[in-house]
Each structure stands twice: as C-alpha cells, then as structure tokens.
CSV table of C-alpha atoms in Angstrom, one decimal:
chain,number,residue,atom,x,y,z
H,1,MET,CA,0.0,0.0,0.0
H,2,SER,CA,1.4,3.4,-0.9
H,3,ASN,CA,1.8,6.1,1.7
H,4,ASN,CA,-0.4,9.2,1.2
H,5,VAL,CA,1.2,12.4,2.3
H,6,ASP,CA,0.1,15.8,3.2
H,7,TYR,CA,1.5,18.9,4.7
H,8,GLU,CA,3.6,20.3,7.5
H,9,PHE,CA,2.6,19.5,11.1
H,10,GLY,CA,-0.7,18.1,10.0
H,11,LEU,CA,-3.3,15.4,10.5
H,12,LEU,CA,-5.7,14.2,7.9
H,13,GLU,CA,-8.6,11.8,7.5
H,14,SER,CA,-8.3,10.2,4.1
H,15,GLU,CA,-10.3,8.2,1.7
H,16,GLU,CA,-8.5,6.9,-1.3
H,17,GLU,CA,-9.6,4.7,-4.1
H,18,LYS,CA,-7.3,2.8,-6.4
H,19,PRO,CA,-7.3,4.1,-10.0
H,20,SER,CA,-10.4,3.1,-11.9
H,21,LYS,CA,-12.2,4.1,-15.1
H,22,LYS,CA,-14.3,6.6,-13.2
H,23,PRO,CA,-12.2,9.6,-12.1
H,24,ILE,CA,-12.4,10.5,-8.4
H,25,LYS,CA,-13.0,14.1,-7.4
H,26,ASP,CA,-10.6,15.1,-4.5
H,27,ASP,CA,-11.3,18.5,-3.1
H,28,LEU,CA,-9.0,18.6,-0.2
H,29,ASN,CA,-6.4,15.9,-0.1
H,30,ILE,CA,-3.1,16.1,-2.0
H,31,PRO,CA,-1.7,12.6,-1.9
H,32,LEU,CA,1.9,11.7,-2.5
H,33,GLU,CA,3.2,8.3,-3.2
H,34,SER,CA,5.8,6.9,-0.7
H,35,ASP,CA,8.5,6.9,-3.4
H,36,GLN,CA,8.6,10.7,-3.5
H,37,PRO,CA,10.1,13.2,-1.1
H,38,ARG,CA,7.9,15.0,1.3
H,39,LYS,CA,7.8,18.3,3.3
H,40,ARG,CA,6.3,18.6,6.7
H,41,ILE,CA,3.2,20.6,6.7
H,42,ASN,CA,0.9,21.5,9.5
H,43,THR,CA,-2.7,20.5,8.5
H,44,LEU,CA,-5.6,18.4,9.5
H,45,GLN,CA,-7.5,17.4,6.4
H,46,ASN,CA,-10.5,15.3,5.4
H,47,ASP,CA,-10.5,13.8,2.0
H,48,ASN,CA,-14.1,12.5,2.0
H,49,ASP,CA,-16.0,13.9,-1.0
H,50,ASP,CA,-19.7,14.3,-0.3
H,51,GLU,CA,-20.3,14.0,-4.0
H,52,GLU,CA,-18.4,10.7,-4.3
H,53,GLU,CA,-20.5,7.6,-4.3
H,54,GLY,CA,-19.5,4.9,-1.8
H,55,GLU,CA,-20.4,3.2,1.4
H,56,GLU,CA,-19.8,5.1,4.7
H,57,PRO,CA,-17.3,3.3,7.1
H,58,SER,CA,-18.7,1.6,10.1
H,59,ILE,CA,-18.0,2.5,13.7
H,60,GLU,CA,-15.6,-0.3,14.0
H,61,GLN,CA,-13.7,0.8,10.9
H,62,ARG,CA,-13.5,4.4,12.1
H,63,SER,CA,-12.3,3.3,15.6
H,64,SER,CA,-9.6,1.2,14.0
H,65,VAL,CA,-8.4,4.1,12.0
H,66,ILE,CA,-8.2,6.3,15.1
H,67,THR,CA,-6.3,3.6,17.0
H,68,GLN,CA,-3.8,3.3,14.2
H,69,ILE,CA,-2.9,7.0,14.5
H,70,MET,CA,-3.1,7.1,18.3
H,71,VAL,CA,-0.6,4.2,18.7
H,72,PRO,CA,2.3,5.8,16.8
H,73,VAL,CA,1.7,9.2,18.5
H,74,CYS,CA,1.9,7.4,21.9
H,75,ILE,CA,5.0,5.4,20.8
H,76,THR,CA,6.8,8.6,19.8
H,77,MET,CA,6.0,10.4,23.0
H,78,ALA,CA,6.9,7.4,25.1
H,79,LEU,CA,10.3,7.1,23.3
H,80,VAL,CA,11.0,10.8,23.9
H,81,ILE,CA,10.1,10.5,27.6
H,82,ALA,CA,12.4,7.5,27.9
H,83,ILE,CA,15.3,9.2,26.2
H,84,VAL,CA,14.9,12.4,28.3
H,85,LYS,CA,14.9,10.3,31.5
H,86,THR,CA,17.9,8.2,30.2
H,87,ILE,CA,20.4,10.8,29.0
H,88,GLU,CA,21.2,14.2,30.6
H,89,ILE,CA,19.5,17.0,28.6
H,90,HIS,CA,21.4,20.2,28.9
H,91,GLU,CA,19.4,23.3,28.0
H,92,SER,CA,21.2,25.4,25.4
H,93,ALA,CA,20.1,28.5,23.5
H,94,SER,CA,20.2,28.2,19.7
H,95,ALA,CA,22.3,30.5,17.7
H,96,ILE,CA,19.2,32.1,16.2
H,97,MET,CA,17.8,33.1,19.7
H,98,VAL,CA,18.5,36.7,20.6
H,99,TYR,CA,17.7,36.1,24.3
H,100,SER,CA,19.6,33.7,26.6
H,101,GLU,CA,17.6,32.8,29.6
H,102,ASN,CA,19.0,33.3,33.1
H,103,ASP,CA,17.6,32.0,36.3
H,104,ALA,CA,18.4,35.3,37.9
H,105,ASP,CA,16.1,37.2,35.5
H,106,GLU,CA,12.7,38.2,36.6
H,107,GLY,CA,9.5,36.7,35.2
H,108,PRO,CA,8.5,39.6,32.9
H,109,LYS,CA,11.9,39.8,31.4
H,110,ARG,CA,12.1,36.1,30.8
H,111,PHE,CA,8.7,36.1,29.2
H,112,ALA,CA,9.5,39.0,26.9
H,113,GLY,CA,12.8,37.4,25.9
H,114,SER,CA,11.2,34.0,25.2
H,115,LEU,CA,8.4,35.7,23.2
H,116,ILE,CA,11.0,37.3,21.0
H,117,ASN,CA,12.7,34.0,20.5
H,118,ALA,CA,9.4,32.4,19.6
H,119,LEU,CA,8.6,35.1,17.1
H,120,ILE,CA,12.0,34.5,15.4
H,121,PHE,CA,11.3,30.8,15.3
H,122,ILE,CA,7.9,31.3,13.7
H,123,ALA,CA,9.3,33.8,11.2
H,124,MET,CA,11.8,31.2,10.1
H,125,ILE,CA,9.1,28.7,9.5
H,126,ILE,CA,7.0,31.2,7.5
H,127,GLY,CA,10.1,32.1,5.5
H,128,ILE,CA,11.0,28.5,4.7
H,129,THR,CA,7.3,27.8,3.7
H,130,ILE,CA,7.2,30.8,1.4
H,131,ILE,CA,10.4,29.7,-0.3
H,132,PHE,CA,8.9,26.3,-0.7
H,133,VAL,CA,5.8,27.8,-2.2
H,134,ILE,CA,7.8,29.9,-4.7
H,135,LEU,CA,9.9,26.9,-5.7
H,136,TYR,CA,6.7,24.8,-6.1
H,137,LYS,CA,4.9,27.5,-8.2
H,138,PHE,CA,7.9,27.6,-10.6
H,139,GLN,CA,8.0,23.8,-10.6
H,140,CYS,CA,11.5,23.5,-9.3
H,141,LEU,CA,10.8,19.9,-8.2
H,142,LYS,CA,14.3,18.6,-8.5
H,143,LEU,CA,15.6,21.4,-6.3
H,144,ILE,CA,12.8,20.7,-3.7
H,145,TYR,CA,13.5,17.0,-3.7
H,146,GLY,CA,17.2,17.5,-3.3
H,147,TRP,CA,16.6,19.9,-0.5
H,148,LEU,CA,14.4,17.5,1.4
H,149,ILE,CA,16.6,14.5,0.8
H,150,LEU,CA,19.7,16.4,2.0
H,151,SER,CA,18.0,17.8,5.1
H,152,THR,CA,16.6,14.5,6.1
H,153,GLY,CA,19.9,12.8,5.6
H,154,LEU,CA,21.7,15.4,7.7
H,155,MET,CA,19.0,15.1,10.4
H,156,LEU,CA,19.3,11.3,10.5
H,157,GLY,CA,23.1,11.3,10.3
H,158,PHE,CA,24.1,14.3,12.4
H,159,PHE,CA,21.4,14.6,15.1
H,160,GLY,CA,20.6,10.9,15.0
H,161,GLY,CA,24.3,10.1,15.4
H,162,PHE,CA,24.6,12.5,18.3
H,163,LEU,CA,21.6,11.0,20.0
H,164,LEU,CA,22.9,7.5,19.4
H,165,TYR,CA,26.3,8.4,20.9
H,166,GLN,CA,24.5,9.8,24.0
H,167,LEU,CA,22.5,6.6,24.4
H,168,ILE,CA,25.6,4.4,24.0
H,169,HIS,CA,27.4,6.5,26.6
H,170,ALA,CA,24.4,6.4,29.0
H,171,TRP,CA,24.1,2.6,28.7
H,172,ASN,CA,27.8,2.0,28.8
H,173,ILE,CA,27.8,-0.1,25.6
H,174,PRO,CA,31.3,-0.9,24.3
H,175,MET,CA,31.7,0.1,20.7
H,176,ASP,CA,34.5,1.2,18.4
H,177,TYR,CA,34.2,4.2,16.1
H,178,ILE,CA,34.3,2.0,12.9
H,179,THR,CA,31.2,0.0,14.0
H,180,PHE,CA,29.5,3.2,15.2
H,181,GLY,CA,30.2,4.8,11.8
H,182,LEU,CA,28.9,1.8,9.8
H,183,ILE,CA,25.7,1.6,11.9
H,184,LEU,CA,25.1,5.4,11.5
H,185,TRP,CA,25.8,5.2,7.7
H,186,ASN,CA,23.3,2.3,7.2
H,187,PHE,CA,20.7,4.0,9.4
H,188,THR,CA,20.9,7.2,7.3
H,189,ILE,CA,21.0,5.7,3.9
H,190,VAL,CA,18.2,3.1,4.6
H,191,GLY,CA,16.2,5.9,6.2
H,192,ASN,CA,16.4,8.1,3.1
H,193,LEU,CA,15.5,5.2,0.8
H,194,SER,CA,12.6,4.2,3.0
H,195,ILE,CA,11.1,7.7,3.3
H,196,PHE,CA,11.7,9.0,-0.2
H,197,TRP,CA,11.8,5.9,-2.5
H,198,HIS,CA,10.5,2.5,-1.6
H,199,SER,CA,10.1,0.2,1.5
H,200,SER,CA,7.5,-1.7,3.4
H,201,VAL,CA,4.9,0.3,5.2
H,202,LYS,CA,6.2,-0.7,8.6
H,203,VAL,CA,9.8,0.3,7.8
H,204,ASN,CA,8.6,3.6,6.4
H,205,GLN,CA,6.4,4.3,9.4
H,206,GLY,CA,9.3,3.3,11.8
H,207,TYR,CA,11.7,5.8,10.2
H,208,LEU,CA,9.1,8.6,10.3
H,209,ILE,CA,8.7,7.9,14.0
H,210,SER,CA,12.5,7.9,14.4
H,211,VAL,CA,12.7,11.3,12.6
H,212,SER,CA,10.1,12.7,15.0
H,213,VAL,CA,11.8,11.4,18.1
H,214,ILE,CA,15.2,12.9,17.0
H,215,LEU,CA,13.7,16.3,16.3
H,216,ALA,CA,11.7,16.3,19.5
H,217,VAL,CA,14.8,15.5,21.6
H,218,VAL,CA,16.7,18.3,19.8
H,219,PHE,CA,14.0,20.9,20.5
H,220,THR,CA,13.7,19.7,24.1
H,221,ARG,CA,17.2,21.2,24.7
H,222,LEU,CA,15.8,24.7,24.2
H,223,PRO,CA,15.5,26.8,27.4
H,224,GLU,CA,12.3,26.2,29.4
H,225,TRP,CA,10.5,29.5,28.9
H,226,THR,CA,11.4,29.6,25.2
H,227,SER,CA,10.1,26.1,24.7
H,228,TRP,CA,6.7,26.8,26.2
H,229,THR,CA,6.4,30.1,24.3
H,230,ILE,CA,7.3,28.4,21.0
H,231,LEU,CA,4.7,25.7,21.6
H,232,GLY,CA,2.0,28.3,22.1
H,233,ALA,CA,3.1,30.3,19.2
H,234,ILE,CA,3.3,27.4,16.8
H,235,ALA,CA,-0.3,26.4,17.7
H,236,ILE,CA,-1.5,29.9,16.8
H,237,TYR,CA,0.5,29.9,13.6
H,238,ASP,CA,-1.1,26.6,12.8
H,239,LEU,CA,-4.6,28.3,12.8
H,240,PHE,CA,-3.4,31.0,10.5
H,241,ALA,CA,-1.5,28.8,8.1
H,242,VAL,CA,-4.4,26.4,7.6
H,243,LEU,CA,-7.6,28.4,8.0
H,244,CYS,CA,-6.6,31.8,6.6
H,245,PRO,CA,-7.5,32.2,2.9
H,246,LYS,CA,-4.0,33.6,2.2
H,247,GLY,CA,-2.2,31.3,4.6
H,248,PRO,CA,1.0,29.8,3.1
H,249,LEU,CA,-0.1,26.2,3.5
H,250,ARG,CA,-3.5,26.9,2.1
H,251,VAL,CA,-1.9,28.7,-0.9
H,252,LEU,CA,0.3,25.6,-1.4
H,253,VAL,CA,-2.7,23.3,-1.3
H,254,GLU,CA,-4.7,25.4,-3.8
H,255,THR,CA,-1.7,25.5,-6.2
H,256,ALA,CA,-1.4,21.8,-6.1
H,257,GLN,CA,-5.2,21.3,-6.6
H,258,GLU,CA,-5.1,23.6,-9.7
H,259,ARG,CA,-2.3,21.5,-11.2
H,260,GLU,CA,-3.9,18.2,-10.0
H,261,GLU,CA,-0.6,17.0,-8.6
H,262,SER,CA,0.8,16.1,-5.3
H,263,ILE,CA,3.0,18.0,-2.8
H,264,PRO,CA,6.2,16.6,-1.2
H,265,ALA,CA,5.6,16.2,2.5
H,266,LEU,CA,6.6,14.1,5.5
H,267,ILE,CA,3.4,12.4,6.8
H,268,TYR,CA,2.5,9.4,8.8
H,269,ASN,CA,-0.4,7.5,7.1
H,270,ALA,CA,-2.6,5.1,9.1
H,271,SER,CA,-5.3,3.5,6.9
H,272,ILE,CA,-7.4,0.4,6.5
H,273,ILE,CA,-8.5,-1.3,3.3
H,274,MET,CA,-12.2,-1.9,2.7
H,275,MET,CA,-14.0,-3.3,-0.2
H,276,MET,CA,-16.4,-0.8,-1.7
H,277,GLY,CA,-18.9,-2.5,-3.9
H,278,SER,CA,-21.6,-1.5,-6.4
H,279,SER,CA,-25.3,-2.0,-6.0
H,280,SER,CA,-25.3,-5.4,-7.8
H,281,GLU,CA,-25.6,-8.6,-5.8
H,282,GLY,CA,-23.9,-12.0,-5.7
H,283,ASP,CA,-20.8,-12.7,-7.7
H,284,ASP,CA,-21.3,-9.5,-9.7
H,285,ASN,CA,-21.0,-7.5,-6.5
H,286,THR,CA,-17.9,-9.3,-5.5
H,287,ASN,CA,-16.3,-8.7,-8.9
H,288,ASN,CA,-17.3,-5.0,-8.8
H,289,GLN,CA,-15.8,-4.4,-5.4
H,290,LYS,CA,-12.9,-2.0,-5.4
H,291,PRO,CA,-10.4,-1.6,-2.5
H,292,LYS,CA,-10.5,1.8,-0.8
H,293,ALA,CA,-8.1,3.1,1.9
H,294,ARG,CA,-9.6,5.1,4.7
H,295,GLY,CA,-7.3,6.6,7.2
H,296,VAL,CA,-6.0,9.4,9.3
H,297,LYS,CA,-2.7,11.0,8.2
H,298,LEU,CA,-0.7,13.0,10.7
H,299,GLY,CA,2.2,15.3,9.8
H,300,LEU,CA,5.5,14.7,11.5
H,301,GLY,CA,5.4,18.3,12.9
H,302,ASP,CA,2.5,17.2,15.1
H,303,PHE,CA,4.5,14.2,16.4
H,304,VAL,CA,7.4,16.5,17.1
H,305,PHE,CA,5.6,19.2,19.0
H,306,TYR,CA,3.5,16.7,21.0
H,307,SER,CA,6.7,15.0,22.0
H,308,VAL,CA,8.5,18.3,22.8
H,309,LEU,CA,5.6,19.0,25.2
H,310,VAL,CA,5.9,15.7,27.1
H,311,GLY,CA,9.7,15.9,26.9
H,312,ARG,CA,9.7,19.2,28.7
H,313,SER,CA,7.2,17.7,31.2
H,314,ALA,CA,9.5,14.8,31.8
H,315,MET,CA,12.3,17.2,32.8
H,316,PHE,CA,10.2,18.2,35.9
H,317,ASP,CA,8.3,15.2,37.2
H,318,MET,CA,6.5,12.1,36.0
H,319,LEU,CA,3.2,13.5,37.4
H,320,THR,CA,3.3,16.3,34.9
H,321,VAL,CA,4.2,13.8,32.2
H,322,PHE,CA,1.1,11.8,32.7
H,323,SER,CA,-1.1,14.9,32.8
H,324,SER,CA,0.4,16.3,29.6
H,325,PHE,CA,0.2,13.0,27.9
H,326,ILE,CA,-3.5,12.7,28.7
H,327,GLY,CA,-4.1,16.3,27.6
H,328,ILE,CA,-2.5,15.7,24.2
H,329,ILE,CA,-4.3,12.5,23.5
H,330,THR,CA,-7.7,14.1,24.5
H,331,GLY,CA,-7.0,17.1,22.2
H,332,LEU,CA,-6.1,14.8,19.3
H,333,PHE,CA,-9.2,12.8,19.8
H,334,LEU,CA,-11.4,15.9,19.8
H,335,THR,CA,-9.6,17.2,16.7
H,336,ILE,CA,-10.4,14.0,14.9
H,337,LEU,CA,-14.0,14.2,16.0
H,338,LEU,CA,-14.3,17.8,14.6
H,339,LEU,CA,-12.7,16.5,11.4
H,340,ALA,CA,-15.5,13.9,11.1
H,341,ILE,CA,-18.2,16.5,11.8
H,342,TRP,CA,-17.0,19.5,9.7
H,343,LYS,CA,-15.3,17.4,6.9
H,344,LYS,CA,-12.8,20.2,6.0
H,345,ALA,CA,-9.2,21.0,6.5
H,346,LEU,CA,-8.4,21.7,10.2
H,347,PRO,CA,-5.2,22.5,12.1
H,348,ALA,CA,-4.0,19.6,14.2
H,349,LEU,CA,-2.0,21.3,16.9
H,350,PRO,CA,-4.1,24.0,18.7
H,351,ILE,CA,-6.5,21.8,20.7
H,352,SER,CA,-3.9,19.2,21.7
H,353,ILE,CA,-1.2,21.8,22.6
H,354,ALA,CA,-3.7,23.9,24.5
H,355,PHE,CA,-4.9,20.9,26.5
H,356,GLY,CA,-1.3,19.6,27.1
H,357,ILE,CA,0.0,23.0,28.3
H,358,SER,CA,-3.0,23.5,30.5
H,359,PHE,CA,-2.8,20.1,32.1
H,360,TYR,CA,1.0,20.6,32.6
H,361,PHE,CA,0.8,23.8,34.5
H,362,ALA,CA,-2.3,22.7,36.5
H,363,SER,CA,-0.5,19.6,37.6
H,364,ARG,CA,2.7,21.4,38.3
H,365,PHE,CA,1.4,24.3,40.4
H,366,PHE,CA,-1.7,22.7,42.0
H,367,LEU,CA,-1.7,18.9,41.9
H,368,TYR,CA,2.1,18.3,42.5
H,369,PRO,CA,2.3,20.6,45.6
H,370,PHE,CA,-0.9,19.0,46.9
H,371,LEU,CA,0.4,15.4,46.5
H,372,THR,CA,3.8,16.4,47.9
H,373,GLU,CA,2.2,17.8,51.0
H,374,VAL,CA,0.0,14.7,51.4
H,375,VAL,CA,2.9,12.3,51.1
H,376,SER,CA,5.2,14.3,53.4
H,377,SER,CA,2.4,14.5,56.0
H,378,GLY,CA,1.9,10.8,56.0
H,379,TYR,CA,-1.8,10.9,55.0
H,380,VAL,CA,-3.3,7.9,53.2
H,381,VAL,CA,-5.8,8.9,50.5
C-alpha cells in the first residue's frame, strides 16, 4: 500500500480509491506516493468527498483508523520520555535566539525574551514555507526533492548520530568508532531510501517515528520559557496557516489542486483497506468491489511538538508527564472528532497543545504541591 502524504505538522482523515475508469474528485487531499520526497506541513485534512459515491465506514472501521494513528503518537511520546529520562539533557540556547535565559532574570523579562525567541522561530518557519511555495509555483521539483533528501539525511546522520552516541554512553555499551560509523551510515541511507523511495509500510512508518523522536529531543534542549512560548506560538501559527484564505499552507494546497498534482511532504499514514462494492448482488457484486483506503494522516510536525511538550514535562516530574500525555491524546481525539463533523481542513496542533500546556501547569502548580504535602504529612488517600 502506498503512503499518502500531506503537509507540514498536520493530521488528515483520508479516503482513497485505487485508479479506476471513473475519475475521483478530490477537493482537499493532496496525496503523495511513498517513493517521493515529502515536506512537513501543518494541517488536519479530510479527504471525503460528499459527491463521491460509496459506502460510509462503520463505527468499527473508524475506531480502527483512530487507533492506528493514536498508537504511533503514543509510541513517539513514550520514546522521547524514555530518552529524556535516560540521557542528561542540557538546555542550550540556539544561535538564532537573541535572548539567553538566566535564572536570575525576573519573570516579565524572561517572558518578553522568550516571546522574541518564539517570534523569530515562527518567522523562520514562515520564510521556509514561502520559499517552498515559490519553488513549487515555478515547478523546481528537483531542487525541492534535493533539499528534502539532503535535510533528512543530515538530520538522521548528524542529530541521529549525536543521540545514538549519548545513548551508548548512558548505557555504557562498548563500541569502536568504525562500528559506530557503519551503523550510522546504514541507518541514514536506509532511512532516506525508506522515506523517499520504496520500502515496506512498517519500515517507512518506523523511520518517520524515528525522525520525529530525533527532532523532539533536539527541541527539548531549548530553554524552558522559550520552549513553552514556542509551543503556544506554533499552535497559533497553525490556525493562521491552515484556515486563513491567504495562509502559506493553504496557498500551497490550492496551487497543487489547480495543477492536479501532489506535494512533497513528510506524513504518517494510518489507513485500513475496505471493499467498496456497487449495488449489484452476488458474484457480480464481488467482482465489482474495489479496495479503498480510509485513514488518518498525521504530519510529523505534530509528532514532534506533541513529543516536545511531554519531553519538557519529563524534565520536571512524571506526574506532569502523565497529565500532559492525557491532555495531548484528549485534544487529538477531539480534533479527529471535529474533522469527522466538519469534513474540512483543520489545524491539528491547537487543541492538543492547549490541553497539554493547561494540564501541565495545572498539575505542576496545583496537583504536584498537593500530593507532595499529602505524602510528606503521611496521610493515606
């Protein structure tokens, strides 16, 4: 089964039919085969066409699709939590950040500085997206594909190698540099081939999860106030980019729809195959059945920022981890529910990030002190 791909940081509910004589109208989804490069885009999209004939999926089928997207999200967040708890994460300000946090700074100063850092981060995302749109409008596909393959290879090789080295050091695993280099080389090359060319579905999905984990661990090293401000800012930007008529991601989608072609993107696809038959009965019905894939597609950006949130929570206490984890999953479920109701493109980050941040601070400043007092006092609840 081919992987259908969409945009940066996004989640989609998809319905695809294998090519047949009757053309299928697709108003929202821009699929991309698994053998093409993809760019991360932040959208939640529903591909169901009200005008398209076909049988509606049952409750069991819809629940299976939701489970298939919830499981990889939970796996990604669990891996990030385990890595944060295993290796020592040192906060470090990025070179693009103009404000370096200091514990001696007062709250208003730290908030203002972190807000400036977040605005710079969002401006970079907007700039990269605009460049991508321009390249796509002028059909510079080879340049786009080369850019994506190179960036993914550097991410798997450089950041993945650094993370692997930290894990080997933490677990005290004896390994020489030649073996380490061979492992890293194979991991990078096979990852690029699996994501951008051809591989089994499980291998492709495994590498997409690996990319999300690597990026989430990298972003977790940002200073605390800057991390939380960026999470809030990226959720707001998600609303603008997806819902605004002139949002960069929406412009990109409309351009692709006009050309009736796909957009490169990094996306996780979770779908199930169902047999959609015609109104005839008996053997004729069996012969006329056509396989269709229904599923939810979640952009890697969502994986990354969900995991950054729980990673930051893990740097405080496991109580805040569980609270944030529940908040993100609850928000993702509500987003999928709204997708099924409205049947239109929706941003995937705002609800989950809002719930996750709210649950984190509520548990940190209210629940955690309460339970600490209860335990220290020797009360049994």
